């Protein structure tokens, strides 16, 4: 039997009311994986927040999604440098 991962999420409104819901197999869980586009968008958001520029973000995504054809991993490392 599969074990389901339940994660409680609570939202507190400005008026003090709270609502809690248990999320089963949240997005990103192995039973509910992110699509490639969701994963790319999550990386873009986090990389931008971390200071990466758009060109490096795109290069990093392109390299990772074609990693099996990459002969020199140093180009991936170079794309991760924040200027």
Short mmCIF file of the C-alpha atoms (twelve columns), coordinates in Angstrom:
data_MODEL
# 
_entry.id   MODEL 
# 
loop_
_atom_site.group_PDB 
_atom_site.id 
_atom_site.type_symbol 
_atom_site.label_atom_id 
_atom_site.label_alt_id 
_atom_site.label_comp_id 
_atom_site.label_asym_id 
_atom_site.label_seq_id 
_atom_site.Cartn_x 
_atom_site.Cartn_y 
_atom_site.Cartn_z 
_atom_site.pdbx_PDB_model_num 
ATOM 1  C CA . UNK A 1  0.000   0.000  0.000   1 
ATOM 2  C CA . UNK A 2  1.207   3.509  -0.879  1 
ATOM 3  C CA . UNK A 3  1.763   5.834  2.043   1 
ATOM 4  C CA . UNK A 4  0.208   9.226  1.400   1 
ATOM 5  C CA . UNK A 5  2.005   12.303 2.654   1 
ATOM 6  C CA . UNK A 6  -0.370  14.728 4.345   1 
ATOM 7  C CA . UNK A 7  0.735   18.291 4.970   1 
ATOM 8  C CA . UNK A 8  -1.412  20.658 7.031   1 
ATOM 9  C CA . UNK A 9  -1.797  24.172 5.611   1 
ATOM 10 C CA . UNK A 10 -3.267  26.948 7.751   1 
ATOM 11 C CA . UNK A 11 -4.425  30.312 6.450   1 
ATOM 12 C CA . UNK A 12 -5.025  33.089 8.958   1 
ATOM 13 C CA . UNK A 13 -7.205  35.967 7.762   1 
ATOM 14 C CA . UNK A 14 -6.787  39.586 8.800   1 
ATOM 15 C CA . UNK A 15 -9.941  39.279 10.945  1 
ATOM 16 C CA . UNK A 16 -8.274  36.475 12.942  1 
ATOM 17 C CA . UNK A 17 -10.196 33.569 11.440  1 
ATOM 18 C CA . UNK A 18 -8.119  30.506 10.647  1 
ATOM 19 C CA . UNK A 19 -8.742  27.755 8.152   1 
ATOM 20 C CA . UNK A 20 -6.726  24.543 8.048   1 
ATOM 21 C CA . UNK A 21 -6.768  21.929 5.331   1 
ATOM 22 C CA . UNK A 22 -4.684  18.794 5.004   1 
ATOM 23 C CA . UNK A 23 -3.049  18.613 1.582   1 
ATOM 24 C CA . UNK A 24 -2.461  15.059 0.395   1 
ATOM 25 C CA . UNK A 25 0.590   14.495 -1.783  1 
ATOM 26 C CA . UNK A 26 1.463   18.152 -2.313  1 
ATOM 27 C CA . UNK A 27 2.818   19.303 -5.677  1 
ATOM 28 C CA . UNK A 28 6.382   18.069 -5.892  1 
ATOM 29 C CA . UNK A 29 5.709   14.894 -3.922  1 
ATOM 30 C CA . UNK A 30 6.794   11.797 -5.832  1 
ATOM 31 C CA . UNK A 31 3.132   10.764 -6.128  1 
ATOM 32 C CA . UNK A 32 2.281   14.227 -7.498  1 
ATOM 33 C CA . UNK A 33 5.426   15.419 -9.295  1 
ATOM 34 C CA . UNK A 34 5.839   18.847 -10.834 1 
ATOM 35 C CA . UNK A 35 5.689   19.111 -14.586 1 
ATOM 36 C CA . UNK A 36 8.832   20.274 -16.373 1 
ATOM 37 C CA . UNK A 37 7.252   23.701 -16.814 1 
ATOM 38 C CA . UNK A 38 6.346   23.962 -13.111 1 
ATOM 39 C CA . UNK A 39 9.895   22.971 -12.167 1 
ATOM 40 C CA . UNK A 40 11.395  25.516 -14.576 1 
ATOM 41 C CA . UNK A 41 9.131   28.262 -13.240 1 
ATOM 42 C CA . UNK A 42 10.017  27.420 -9.629  1 
ATOM 43 C CA . UNK A 43 13.720  27.559 -10.513 1 
ATOM 44 C CA . UNK A 44 13.249  30.886 -12.339 1 
ATOM 45 C CA . UNK A 45 11.507  32.446 -9.333  1 
ATOM 46 C CA . UNK A 46 14.096  31.233 -6.832  1 
ATOM 47 C CA . UNK A 47 17.063  32.095 -9.069  1 
ATOM 48 C CA . UNK A 48 15.737  35.627 -9.686  1 
ATOM 49 C CA . UNK A 49 15.234  36.084 -5.956  1 
ATOM 50 C CA . UNK A 50 18.832  34.911 -5.466  1 
ATOM 51 C CA . UNK A 51 20.176  37.476 -7.925  1 
ATOM 52 C CA . UNK A 52 20.742  35.425 -11.095 1 
ATOM 53 C CA . UNK A 53 20.228  37.293 -14.348 1 
ATOM 54 C CA . UNK A 54 17.795  36.123 -17.043 1 
ATOM 55 C CA . UNK A 55 20.520  34.925 -19.433 1 
ATOM 56 C CA . UNK A 56 22.123  32.699 -16.786 1 
ATOM 57 C CA . UNK A 57 18.745  31.355 -15.676 1 
ATOM 58 C CA . UNK A 58 17.841  30.383 -19.234 1 
ATOM 59 C CA . UNK A 59 21.291  28.875 -19.848 1 
ATOM 60 C CA . UNK A 60 21.109  26.834 -16.651 1 
ATOM 61 C CA . UNK A 61 17.648  25.484 -17.479 1 
ATOM 62 C CA . UNK A 62 18.675  24.631 -21.045 1 
ATOM 63 C CA . UNK A 63 21.823  22.833 -19.878 1 
ATOM 64 C CA . UNK A 64 20.065  20.850 -17.147 1 
ATOM 65 C CA . UNK A 65 17.295  19.700 -19.469 1 
ATOM 66 C CA . UNK A 66 19.908  18.531 -22.013 1 
ATOM 67 C CA . UNK A 67 22.432  17.321 -19.459 1 
ATOM 68 C CA . UNK A 68 22.869  13.894 -21.022 1 
ATOM 69 C CA . UNK A 69 24.267  15.608 -24.132 1 
ATOM 70 C CA . UNK A 70 26.582  17.959 -22.227 1 
ATOM 71 C CA . UNK A 71 30.248  17.061 -22.665 1 
ATOM 72 C CA . UNK A 72 31.652  19.617 -20.233 1 
ATOM 73 C CA . UNK A 73 29.816  20.191 -16.952 1 
ATOM 74 C CA . UNK A 74 31.809  23.389 -16.328 1 
ATOM 75 C CA . UNK A 75 29.357  25.292 -18.562 1 
ATOM 76 C CA . UNK A 76 26.628  24.457 -16.028 1 
ATOM 77 C CA . UNK A 77 28.821  25.701 -13.199 1 
ATOM 78 C CA . UNK A 78 29.535  28.905 -15.145 1 
ATOM 79 C CA . UNK A 79 25.795  29.505 -15.640 1 
ATOM 80 C CA . UNK A 80 25.266  29.368 -11.867 1 
ATOM 81 C CA . UNK A 81 27.643  32.251 -11.132 1 
ATOM 82 C CA . UNK A 82 25.864  35.355 -9.863  1 
ATOM 83 C CA . UNK A 83 27.427  38.566 -11.166 1 
# 
